[in-house]
XYZ file of C-alpha atoms in Angstrom:
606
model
C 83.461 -20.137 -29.046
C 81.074 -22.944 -28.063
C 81.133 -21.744 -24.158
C 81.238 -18.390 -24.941
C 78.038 -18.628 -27.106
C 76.339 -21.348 -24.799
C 77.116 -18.577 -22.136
C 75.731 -15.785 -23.373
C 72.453 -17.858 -24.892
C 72.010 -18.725 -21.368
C 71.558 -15.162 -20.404
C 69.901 -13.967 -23.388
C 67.180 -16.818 -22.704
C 66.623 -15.246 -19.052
C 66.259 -12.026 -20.929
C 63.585 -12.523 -23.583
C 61.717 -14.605 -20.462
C 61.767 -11.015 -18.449
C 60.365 -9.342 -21.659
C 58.345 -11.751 -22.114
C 56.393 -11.426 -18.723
C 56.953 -7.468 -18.875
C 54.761 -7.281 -21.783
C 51.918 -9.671 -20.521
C 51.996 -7.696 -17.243
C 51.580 -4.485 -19.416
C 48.559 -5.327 -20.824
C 46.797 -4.357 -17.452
C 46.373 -0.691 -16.199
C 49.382 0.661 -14.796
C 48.581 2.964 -11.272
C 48.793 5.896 -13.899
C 46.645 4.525 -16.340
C 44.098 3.810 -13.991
C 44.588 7.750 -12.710
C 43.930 9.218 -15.753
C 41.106 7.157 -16.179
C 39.587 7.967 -13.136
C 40.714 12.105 -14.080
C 38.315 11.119 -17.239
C 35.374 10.016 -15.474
C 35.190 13.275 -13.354
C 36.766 16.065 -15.335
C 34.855 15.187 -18.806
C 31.339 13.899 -17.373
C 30.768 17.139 -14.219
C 27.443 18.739 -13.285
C 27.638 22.376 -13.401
C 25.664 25.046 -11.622
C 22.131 24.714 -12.923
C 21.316 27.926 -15.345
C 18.308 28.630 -13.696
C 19.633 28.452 -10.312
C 21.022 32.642 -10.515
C 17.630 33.464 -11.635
C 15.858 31.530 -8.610
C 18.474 33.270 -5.998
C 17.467 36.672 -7.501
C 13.756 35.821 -6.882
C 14.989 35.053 -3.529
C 16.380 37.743 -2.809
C 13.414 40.432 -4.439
C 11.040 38.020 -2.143
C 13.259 38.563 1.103
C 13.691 42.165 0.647
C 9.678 42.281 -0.142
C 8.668 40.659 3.558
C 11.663 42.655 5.524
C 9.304 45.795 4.853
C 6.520 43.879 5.022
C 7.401 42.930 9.026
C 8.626 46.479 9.525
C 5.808 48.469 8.870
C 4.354 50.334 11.446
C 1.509 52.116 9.416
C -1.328 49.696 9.009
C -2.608 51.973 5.928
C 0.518 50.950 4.156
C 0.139 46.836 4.707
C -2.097 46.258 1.911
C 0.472 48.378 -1.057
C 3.445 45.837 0.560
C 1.314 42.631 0.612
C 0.417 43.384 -3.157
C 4.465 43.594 -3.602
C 4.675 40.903 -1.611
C 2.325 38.616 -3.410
C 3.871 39.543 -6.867
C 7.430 38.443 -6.093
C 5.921 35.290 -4.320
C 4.451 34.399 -7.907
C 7.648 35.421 -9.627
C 9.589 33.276 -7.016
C 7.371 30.423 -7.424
C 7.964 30.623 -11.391
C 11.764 30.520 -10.899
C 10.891 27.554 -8.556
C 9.416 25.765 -11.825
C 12.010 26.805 -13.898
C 14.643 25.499 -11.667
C 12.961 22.122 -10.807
C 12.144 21.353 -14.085
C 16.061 21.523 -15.386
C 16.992 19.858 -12.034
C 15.082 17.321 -12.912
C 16.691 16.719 -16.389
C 20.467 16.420 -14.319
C 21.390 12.319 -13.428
C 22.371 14.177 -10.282
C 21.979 10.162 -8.446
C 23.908 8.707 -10.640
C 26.644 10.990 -11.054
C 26.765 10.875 -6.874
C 26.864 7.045 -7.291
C 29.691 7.494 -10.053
C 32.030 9.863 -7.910
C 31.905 7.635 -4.525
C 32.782 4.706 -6.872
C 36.047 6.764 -8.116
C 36.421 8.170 -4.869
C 36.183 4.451 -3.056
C 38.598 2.993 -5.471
C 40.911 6.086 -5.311
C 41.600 6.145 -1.314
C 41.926 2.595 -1.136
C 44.908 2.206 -3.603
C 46.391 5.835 -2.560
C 45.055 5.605 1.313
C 43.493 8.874 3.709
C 43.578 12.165 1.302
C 45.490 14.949 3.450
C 44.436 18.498 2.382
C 47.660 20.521 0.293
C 48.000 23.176 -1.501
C 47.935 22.057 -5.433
C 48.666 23.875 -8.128
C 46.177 24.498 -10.641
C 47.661 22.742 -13.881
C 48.339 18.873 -12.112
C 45.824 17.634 -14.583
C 47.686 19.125 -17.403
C 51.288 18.146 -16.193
C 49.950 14.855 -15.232
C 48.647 14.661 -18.932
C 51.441 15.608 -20.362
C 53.422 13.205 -18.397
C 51.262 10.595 -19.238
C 51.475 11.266 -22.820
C 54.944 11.546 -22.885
C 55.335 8.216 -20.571
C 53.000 6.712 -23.308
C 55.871 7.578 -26.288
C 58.523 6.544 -24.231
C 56.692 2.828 -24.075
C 55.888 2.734 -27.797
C 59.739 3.533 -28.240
C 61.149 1.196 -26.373
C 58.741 -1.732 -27.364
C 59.672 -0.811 -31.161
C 63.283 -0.651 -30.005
C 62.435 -4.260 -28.473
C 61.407 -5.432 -31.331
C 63.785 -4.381 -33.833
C 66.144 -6.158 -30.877
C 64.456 -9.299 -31.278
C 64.683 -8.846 -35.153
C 68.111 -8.543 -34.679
C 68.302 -11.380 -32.409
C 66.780 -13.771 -34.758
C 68.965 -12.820 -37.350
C 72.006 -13.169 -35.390
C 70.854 -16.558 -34.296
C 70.359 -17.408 -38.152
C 74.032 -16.691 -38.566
C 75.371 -18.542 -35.816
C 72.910 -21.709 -37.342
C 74.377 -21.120 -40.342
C 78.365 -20.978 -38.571
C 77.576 -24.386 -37.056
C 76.186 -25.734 -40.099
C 79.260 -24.304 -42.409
C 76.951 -22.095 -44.741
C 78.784 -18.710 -44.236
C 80.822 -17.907 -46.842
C 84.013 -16.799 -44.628
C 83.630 -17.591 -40.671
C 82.744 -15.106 -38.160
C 85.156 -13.788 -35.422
C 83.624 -14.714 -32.091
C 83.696 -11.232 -30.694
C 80.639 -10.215 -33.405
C 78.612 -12.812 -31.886
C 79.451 -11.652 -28.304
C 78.738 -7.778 -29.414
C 75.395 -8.899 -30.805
C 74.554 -10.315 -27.681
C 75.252 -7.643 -26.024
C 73.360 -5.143 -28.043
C 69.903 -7.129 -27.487
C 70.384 -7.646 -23.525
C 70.933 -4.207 -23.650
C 67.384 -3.052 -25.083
C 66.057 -5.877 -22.999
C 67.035 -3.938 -19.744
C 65.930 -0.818 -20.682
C 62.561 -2.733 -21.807
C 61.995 -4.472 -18.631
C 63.116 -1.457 -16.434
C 60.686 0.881 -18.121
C 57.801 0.778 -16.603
C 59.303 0.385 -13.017
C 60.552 3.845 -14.121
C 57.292 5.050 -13.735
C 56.849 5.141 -10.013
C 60.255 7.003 -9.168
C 61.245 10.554 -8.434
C 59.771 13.557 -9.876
C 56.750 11.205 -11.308
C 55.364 10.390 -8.372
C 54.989 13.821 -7.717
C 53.091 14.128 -10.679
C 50.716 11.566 -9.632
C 50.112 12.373 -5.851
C 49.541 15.784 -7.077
C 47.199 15.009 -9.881
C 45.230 12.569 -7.216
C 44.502 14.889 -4.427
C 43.656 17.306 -7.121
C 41.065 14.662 -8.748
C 39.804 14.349 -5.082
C 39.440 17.751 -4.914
C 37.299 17.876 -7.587
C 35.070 15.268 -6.171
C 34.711 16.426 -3.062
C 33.619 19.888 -4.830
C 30.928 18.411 -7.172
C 29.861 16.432 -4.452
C 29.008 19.383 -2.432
C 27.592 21.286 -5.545
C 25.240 18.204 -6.086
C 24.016 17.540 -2.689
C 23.910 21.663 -2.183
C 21.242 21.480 -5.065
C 19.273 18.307 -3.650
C 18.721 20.802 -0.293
C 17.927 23.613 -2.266
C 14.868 21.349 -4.441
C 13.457 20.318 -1.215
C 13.747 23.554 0.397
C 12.118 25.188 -2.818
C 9.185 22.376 -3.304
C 8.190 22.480 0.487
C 8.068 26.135 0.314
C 6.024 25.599 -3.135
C 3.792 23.387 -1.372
C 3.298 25.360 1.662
C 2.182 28.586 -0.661
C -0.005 27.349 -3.755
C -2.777 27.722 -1.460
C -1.566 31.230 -0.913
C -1.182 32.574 -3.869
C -3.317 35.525 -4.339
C -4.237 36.064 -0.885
C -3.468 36.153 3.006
C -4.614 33.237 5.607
C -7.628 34.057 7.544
C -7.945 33.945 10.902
C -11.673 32.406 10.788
C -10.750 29.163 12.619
C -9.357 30.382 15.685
C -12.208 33.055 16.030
C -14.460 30.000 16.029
C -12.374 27.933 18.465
C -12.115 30.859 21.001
C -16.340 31.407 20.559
C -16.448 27.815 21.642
C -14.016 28.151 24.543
C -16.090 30.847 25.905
C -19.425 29.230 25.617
C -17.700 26.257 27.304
C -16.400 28.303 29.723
C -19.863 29.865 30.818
C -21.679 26.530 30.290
C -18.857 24.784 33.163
C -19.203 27.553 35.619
C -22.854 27.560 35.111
C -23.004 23.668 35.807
C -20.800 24.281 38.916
C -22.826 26.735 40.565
C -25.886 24.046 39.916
C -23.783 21.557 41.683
C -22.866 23.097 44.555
C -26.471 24.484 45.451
C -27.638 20.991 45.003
C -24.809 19.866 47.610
C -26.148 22.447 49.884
C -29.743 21.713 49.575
C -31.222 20.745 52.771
C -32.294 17.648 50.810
C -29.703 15.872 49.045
C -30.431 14.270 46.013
C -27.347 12.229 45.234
C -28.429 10.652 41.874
C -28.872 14.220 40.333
C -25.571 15.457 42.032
C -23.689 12.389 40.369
C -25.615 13.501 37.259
C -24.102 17.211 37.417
C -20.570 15.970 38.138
C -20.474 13.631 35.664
C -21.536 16.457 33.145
C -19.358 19.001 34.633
C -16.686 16.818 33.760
C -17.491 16.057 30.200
C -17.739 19.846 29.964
C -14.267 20.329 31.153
C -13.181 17.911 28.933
C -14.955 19.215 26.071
C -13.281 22.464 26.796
C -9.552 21.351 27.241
C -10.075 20.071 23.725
C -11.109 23.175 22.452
C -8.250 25.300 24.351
C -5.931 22.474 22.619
C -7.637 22.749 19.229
C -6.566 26.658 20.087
C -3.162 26.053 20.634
C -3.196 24.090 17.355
C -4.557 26.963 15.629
C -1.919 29.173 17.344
C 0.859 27.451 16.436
C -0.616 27.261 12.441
C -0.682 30.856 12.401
C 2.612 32.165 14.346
C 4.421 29.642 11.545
C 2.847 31.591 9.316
C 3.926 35.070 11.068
C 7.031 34.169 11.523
C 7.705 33.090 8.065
C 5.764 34.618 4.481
C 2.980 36.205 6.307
C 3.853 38.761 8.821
C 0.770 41.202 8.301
C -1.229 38.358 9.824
C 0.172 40.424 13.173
C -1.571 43.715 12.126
C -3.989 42.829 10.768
C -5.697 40.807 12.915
C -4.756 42.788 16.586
C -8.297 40.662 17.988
C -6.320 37.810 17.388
C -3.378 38.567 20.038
C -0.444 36.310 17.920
C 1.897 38.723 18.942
C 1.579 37.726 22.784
C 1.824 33.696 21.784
C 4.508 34.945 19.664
C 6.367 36.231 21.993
C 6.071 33.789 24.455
C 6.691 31.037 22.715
C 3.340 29.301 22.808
C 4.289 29.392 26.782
C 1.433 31.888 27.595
C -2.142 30.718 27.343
C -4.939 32.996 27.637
C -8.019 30.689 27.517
C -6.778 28.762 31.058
C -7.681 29.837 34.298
C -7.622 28.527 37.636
C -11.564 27.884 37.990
C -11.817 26.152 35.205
C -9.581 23.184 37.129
C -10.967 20.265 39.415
C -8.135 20.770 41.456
C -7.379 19.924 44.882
C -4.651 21.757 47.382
C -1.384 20.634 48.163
C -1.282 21.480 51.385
C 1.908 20.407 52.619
C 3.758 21.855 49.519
C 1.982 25.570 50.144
C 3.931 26.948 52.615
C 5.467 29.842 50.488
C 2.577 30.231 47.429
C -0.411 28.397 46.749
C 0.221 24.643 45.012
C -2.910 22.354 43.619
C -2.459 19.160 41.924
C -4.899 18.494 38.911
C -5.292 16.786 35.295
C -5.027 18.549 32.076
C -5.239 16.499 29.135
C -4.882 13.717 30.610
C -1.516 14.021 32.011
C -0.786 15.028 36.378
C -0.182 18.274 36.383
C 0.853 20.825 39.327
C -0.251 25.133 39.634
C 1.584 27.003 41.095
C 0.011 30.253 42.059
C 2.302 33.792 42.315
C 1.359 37.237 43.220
C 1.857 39.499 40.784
C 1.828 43.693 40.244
C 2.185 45.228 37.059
C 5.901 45.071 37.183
C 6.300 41.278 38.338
C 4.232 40.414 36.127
C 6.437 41.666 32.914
C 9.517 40.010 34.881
C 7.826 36.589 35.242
C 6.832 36.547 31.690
C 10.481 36.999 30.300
C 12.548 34.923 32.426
C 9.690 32.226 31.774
C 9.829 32.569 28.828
C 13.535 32.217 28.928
C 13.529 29.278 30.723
C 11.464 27.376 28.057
C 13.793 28.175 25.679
C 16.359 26.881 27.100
C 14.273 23.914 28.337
C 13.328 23.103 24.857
C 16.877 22.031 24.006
C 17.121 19.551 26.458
C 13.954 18.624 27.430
C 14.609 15.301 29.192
C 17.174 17.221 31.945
C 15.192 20.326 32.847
C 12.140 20.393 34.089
C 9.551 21.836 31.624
C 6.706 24.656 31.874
C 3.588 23.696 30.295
C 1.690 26.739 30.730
C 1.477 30.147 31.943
C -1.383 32.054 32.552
C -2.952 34.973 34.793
C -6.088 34.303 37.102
C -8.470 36.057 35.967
C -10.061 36.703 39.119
C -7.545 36.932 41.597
C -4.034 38.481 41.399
C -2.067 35.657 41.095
C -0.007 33.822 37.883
C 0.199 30.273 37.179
C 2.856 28.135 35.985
C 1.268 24.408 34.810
C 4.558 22.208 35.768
C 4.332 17.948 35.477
C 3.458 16.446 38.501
C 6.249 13.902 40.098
C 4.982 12.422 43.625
C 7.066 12.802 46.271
C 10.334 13.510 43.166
C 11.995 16.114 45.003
C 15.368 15.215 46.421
C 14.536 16.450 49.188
C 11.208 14.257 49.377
C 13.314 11.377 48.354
C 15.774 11.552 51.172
C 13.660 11.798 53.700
C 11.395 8.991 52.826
C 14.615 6.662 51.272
C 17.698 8.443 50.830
C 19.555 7.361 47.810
C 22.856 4.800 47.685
C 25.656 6.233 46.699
C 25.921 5.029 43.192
C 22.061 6.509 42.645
C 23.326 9.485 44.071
C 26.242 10.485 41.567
C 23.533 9.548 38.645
C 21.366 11.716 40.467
C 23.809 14.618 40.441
C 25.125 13.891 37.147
C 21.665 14.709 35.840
C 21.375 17.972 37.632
C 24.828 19.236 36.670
C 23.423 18.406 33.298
C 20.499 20.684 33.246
C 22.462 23.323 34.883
C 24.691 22.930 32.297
C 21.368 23.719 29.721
C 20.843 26.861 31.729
C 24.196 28.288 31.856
C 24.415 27.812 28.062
C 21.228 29.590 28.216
C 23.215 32.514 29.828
C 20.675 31.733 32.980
C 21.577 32.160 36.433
C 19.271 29.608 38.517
C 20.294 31.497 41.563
C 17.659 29.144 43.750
C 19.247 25.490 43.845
C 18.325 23.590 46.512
C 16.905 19.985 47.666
C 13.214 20.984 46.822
C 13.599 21.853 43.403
C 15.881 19.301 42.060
C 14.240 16.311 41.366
C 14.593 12.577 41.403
C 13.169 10.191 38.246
C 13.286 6.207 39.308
C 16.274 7.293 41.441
C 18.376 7.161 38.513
C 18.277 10.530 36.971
C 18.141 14.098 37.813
C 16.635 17.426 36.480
C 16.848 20.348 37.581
C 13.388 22.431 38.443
C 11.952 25.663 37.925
C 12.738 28.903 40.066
C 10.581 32.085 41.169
C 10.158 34.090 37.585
C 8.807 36.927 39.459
C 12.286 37.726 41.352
C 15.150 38.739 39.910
C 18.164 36.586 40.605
C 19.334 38.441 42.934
C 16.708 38.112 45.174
C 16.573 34.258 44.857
C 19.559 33.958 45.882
C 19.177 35.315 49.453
C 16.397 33.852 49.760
C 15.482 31.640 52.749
C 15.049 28.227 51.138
C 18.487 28.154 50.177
C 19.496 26.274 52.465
C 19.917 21.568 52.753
C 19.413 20.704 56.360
C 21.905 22.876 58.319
C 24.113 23.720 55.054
C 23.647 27.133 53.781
C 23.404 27.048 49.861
C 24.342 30.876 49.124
C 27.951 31.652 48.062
C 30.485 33.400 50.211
C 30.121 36.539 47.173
C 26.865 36.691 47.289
C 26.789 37.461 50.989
C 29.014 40.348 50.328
C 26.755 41.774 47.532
C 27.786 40.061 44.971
C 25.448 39.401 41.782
C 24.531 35.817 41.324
C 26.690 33.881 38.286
C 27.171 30.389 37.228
C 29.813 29.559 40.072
C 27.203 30.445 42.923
C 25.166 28.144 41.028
C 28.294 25.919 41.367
C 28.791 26.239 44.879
C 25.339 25.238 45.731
C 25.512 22.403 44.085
C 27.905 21.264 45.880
C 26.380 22.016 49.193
C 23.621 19.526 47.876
C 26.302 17.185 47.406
C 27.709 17.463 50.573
C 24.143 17.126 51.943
C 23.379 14.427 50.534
C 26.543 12.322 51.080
C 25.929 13.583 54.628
C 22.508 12.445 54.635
C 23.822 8.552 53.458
C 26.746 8.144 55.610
C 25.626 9.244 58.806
C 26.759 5.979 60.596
C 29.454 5.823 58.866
C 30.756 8.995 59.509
C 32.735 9.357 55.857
C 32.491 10.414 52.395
C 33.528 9.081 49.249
C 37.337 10.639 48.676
C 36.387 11.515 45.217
C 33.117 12.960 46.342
C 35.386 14.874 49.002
C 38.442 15.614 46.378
C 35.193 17.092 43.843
C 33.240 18.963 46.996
C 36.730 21.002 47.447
C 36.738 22.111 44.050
C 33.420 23.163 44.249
C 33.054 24.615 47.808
C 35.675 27.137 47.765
C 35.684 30.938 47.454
C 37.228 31.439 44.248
C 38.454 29.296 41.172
C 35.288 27.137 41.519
C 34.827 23.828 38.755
C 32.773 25.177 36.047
C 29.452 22.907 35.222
C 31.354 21.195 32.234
C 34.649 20.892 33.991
C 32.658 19.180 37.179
C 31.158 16.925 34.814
C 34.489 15.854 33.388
C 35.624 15.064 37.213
C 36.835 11.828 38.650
C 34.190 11.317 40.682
C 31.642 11.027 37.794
C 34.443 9.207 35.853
C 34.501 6.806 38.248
C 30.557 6.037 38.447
C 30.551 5.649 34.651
C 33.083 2.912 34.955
């Protein structure tokens, strides 16, 4: 009896130790516990839609609808009914703009941001990357119900534990009272070993409980209820930060209009800048023609010459101001146009927005060649007239085409389409400044930058580049071509003189002849570097210029130049060679992005 008892004490010690330690470890959160809590936080304390925000999307929409007939009217005698409409909804719209802000205003939409993160944080680092699945719709609820029922089983088992331990401390009593004699008859020994029994028995169940929790069908229940809790983070969290965009869109457009309430912008300012242009205008010319008869006096006086230059130029000066104040004012109004004021168009026809609309703020009526100290570039002219002046204090190059009625249409658009496309990457294409028609001779103007000696073709004559600068160099152009092509421009008129060469480290592409189509560019007779001829095998045969004659010129630049660099040498670069065969072939040709992606350029960036 003694070894059997001292036995089974031994085990039941071990026992109410593990129960022990399973309790104290119980009084933290459980993985679950921490779950629901987290299910709390985000399902009891959400920002909804904002009540206001329906009514402030209606007012949107009346507003919309009120400027869409507003820019479509043709009849002018109809303008002022639809800017009256127009002007009402705007003060409706702005009212629903108070409305909204105000209750916005009222939401902790910061903190609650701050609060999800936090949950979100702490949930992906104890359950790791959230992987998108489809989840049913009631996970909260069975998770809930899980957890409530997980919750009964616990207080269960821990009452079941204790009556155990009741039991245990009773049954010890009795066995005192066996060794001590006290019991009135003794005690067979297997009682004492069935009572022993009984309380290891709750014990397991008590310390394998919780472990319970993470097996099987309930971790199911969790995963699902956390990538549904995540779901419903990643929801609010759009829903907050989609009404943060929608309060500053709303106050800038509040902002922009108070001053517009009841009435349309005038046009006063740019009326008085272009007065002042042309007074400018007459007062330079004037002082020119005074200069130039006191050059050609029989008796010079140089003081008084010096004199007149020096206010010529403060003249000029004056008046490039004023034709930039213009393009200020231009760009003021055609916002305007474009956006809650269309009538400004119509009403206003003295005005001409519609032409710097259309353009792009390219075209710019107030320049004109005479107005320029320029000087010829004589060695550049050879094809159409080039002079090299300053506008605004920056180098600039005109370059002077003849023009007819029709031409004239055609240079405009695919200008204007080349700007466009220049403006989204400006630092790889070379960029128009200006266009504008002489207004006393035939001829339009493009205003480019001015880069001394930058062509490539300058730059290999004078100090062709190493090979390393030349792959850069390429790189860059390939780059701008790529602008163009995305552009859905042909360029149809690549060739050493109008790609150009920054610090020898980077190319751009430049600027082709707007007042040919691209077929005619590309037969032209500058398509040619040295004795390699730059047009494509198709487009001898009739062929309409695309992107891969664009392709196969570039690579007869390439070749050029690599010709150009290793003339003692007599070799070129196998990858150079391996990327000229893709390129110089008659069909399957390397697109611009695929040529970019090449070894060769691989290679250089390594």
């Amino acid at each position: 009896l003694d070894s059997t008892v001292g036995e089974r004490f031994c085990r039941l010690v071990e026992k109410v130790e593990a129960v022990k330690k399973n309790r104290e470890s119980n009084l933290c959160s459980t993985p679950g516990d921490l779950l629901l809590e987290y299910i709390t936080i985000v399902v009891n304390n959400q920002i909804l839609k904002p009540f206001t925000s329906e009514k402030l999307e209606m007012a949107w929409e009346d507003y919309t609808q009120a400027l869409k007939k507003l820019r479509e009217c043709q009849n002018k005698g109809e303008i002022q009914d639809l800017v009256n409409s127009r002007n009402q909804f705007r003060r409706a719209l702005l009212t629903a703009i108070d409305d909204f802000l105000r209750e916005v205003d009222n939401l902790p939409i910061g903190e609650r941001l701050e609060s999800l993160q936090d949950v979100y944080s702490k949930l992906t680092a104890v359950r790791g990357s959230v992987l998108t699945e489809n989840i049913e719709d009631q996970s909260f609820e069975y998770f809930c119900n899980w957890k409530t029922q997980k919750h009964q089983n616990s207080r269960n088992m821990r009452q079941a534990t204790d009556q155990a331990l009741c039991a245990l401390s009773d049954w010890a009593a009795n066995v005192s009272k066996v060794h001590a004699n006290t019991l009135p008859e003794p005690t067979p020994p297997y009682c004492f070993s069935c009572g022993i029994c009984n309380v290891q028995i709750c014990f397991r169940l008590s310390i394998c409980g919780v472990s319970q929790e993470q097996d099987g069908q309930d971790m199911k229940i969790m995963s699902n209820a956390f990538h549904k809790v995540v779901e419903h983070i990643q929801k609010e969290q759009q829903l907050l930060c989609g009404i943060r965009e929608k309060c500053e869109i709303n106050k800038k457009f509040k902002q922009g209009m108070v001053q517009w309430q009841n009435s349309t912008p005038k046009i006063n300012e740019l009326l008085y800048i272009k007065k002042r242009i042309k007074s400018l205008r007459s007062q330079l010319r004037w002082k020119m023609v005074e200069a130039g008869c006191l050059e050609e006096a029989d008796d010079l006086d140089l003081p008084e010459i010096l004199k007149k230059k020096e206010e010529i130029a403060k003249t000029r000066k004056s008046l490039f101001e004023e034709i930039d104040n213009e393009r200020e004012e231009y760009e003021k109004l055609c916002d305007l146009a474009r956006g809650s004021f269309p009538e400004l168009v119509p009403l206003y026809p003295e005005a001409d927005i519609n032409s710097y609309l259309s353009s792009e703020g390219l075209l710019m009526k107030s320049l004109d060649r005479d107005i320029f100290d320029a000087e010829p570039m004589k060695e550049l002219s050879g094809r159409r007239p080039l002079v090299y002046t300053e506008f605004q204090g920056q180098k600039v190059v005109l370059k002077g085409y003849s023009v007819n009625e029709e031409s004239e249409v055609r240079m405009l658009e695919q200008a204007v389409q080349y700007h466009r496309a220049q403006s989204q990457k400006p630092s790889i294409v070379l960029p128009l400044l200006s266009l504008f028609f002489g207004k006393s001779d035939p001829l339009a103007y493009i205003m480019l930058p001015y880069i001394s000696n930058g062509s490539l073709m300058a730059v290999q004559r004078i100090s062709p580049l190493a090979p390393s600068e030349t792959g850069r160099v390429m790189r860059g152009a390939l780059l701008g071509l790529q602008s163009l092509h995305a552009a859905c421009i042909t360029h149809a008129s690549l060739n050493p003189s109008n790609v150009f060469v920054l610090n020898r480290e980077q190319g751009i592409i430049g600027d082709y002849d707007f007042t040919k189509t691209p077929e005619q560019r590309a037969l032209d007779s500058g398509m040619v570097a040295g004795s390699i001829c730059l047009v494509a095998p198709e487009l001898r045969q009739g062929q309409p210029p695309t992107p891969a004659s664009d392709m196969y010129a570039i690579g007869g630049i390439m070749l050029w130049v690599g010709g150009c660099i290793n003339t003692a040498l007599n070799f070129i670069d196998i990858k150079l060679q391996t990327l000229l065969s893709k390129l110089m072939v008659y069909t399957g040709r390397l697109s611009v992005h695929e040529a970019l992606d090449d070894a060769y350029f691989f290679s250089l960036e390594n």
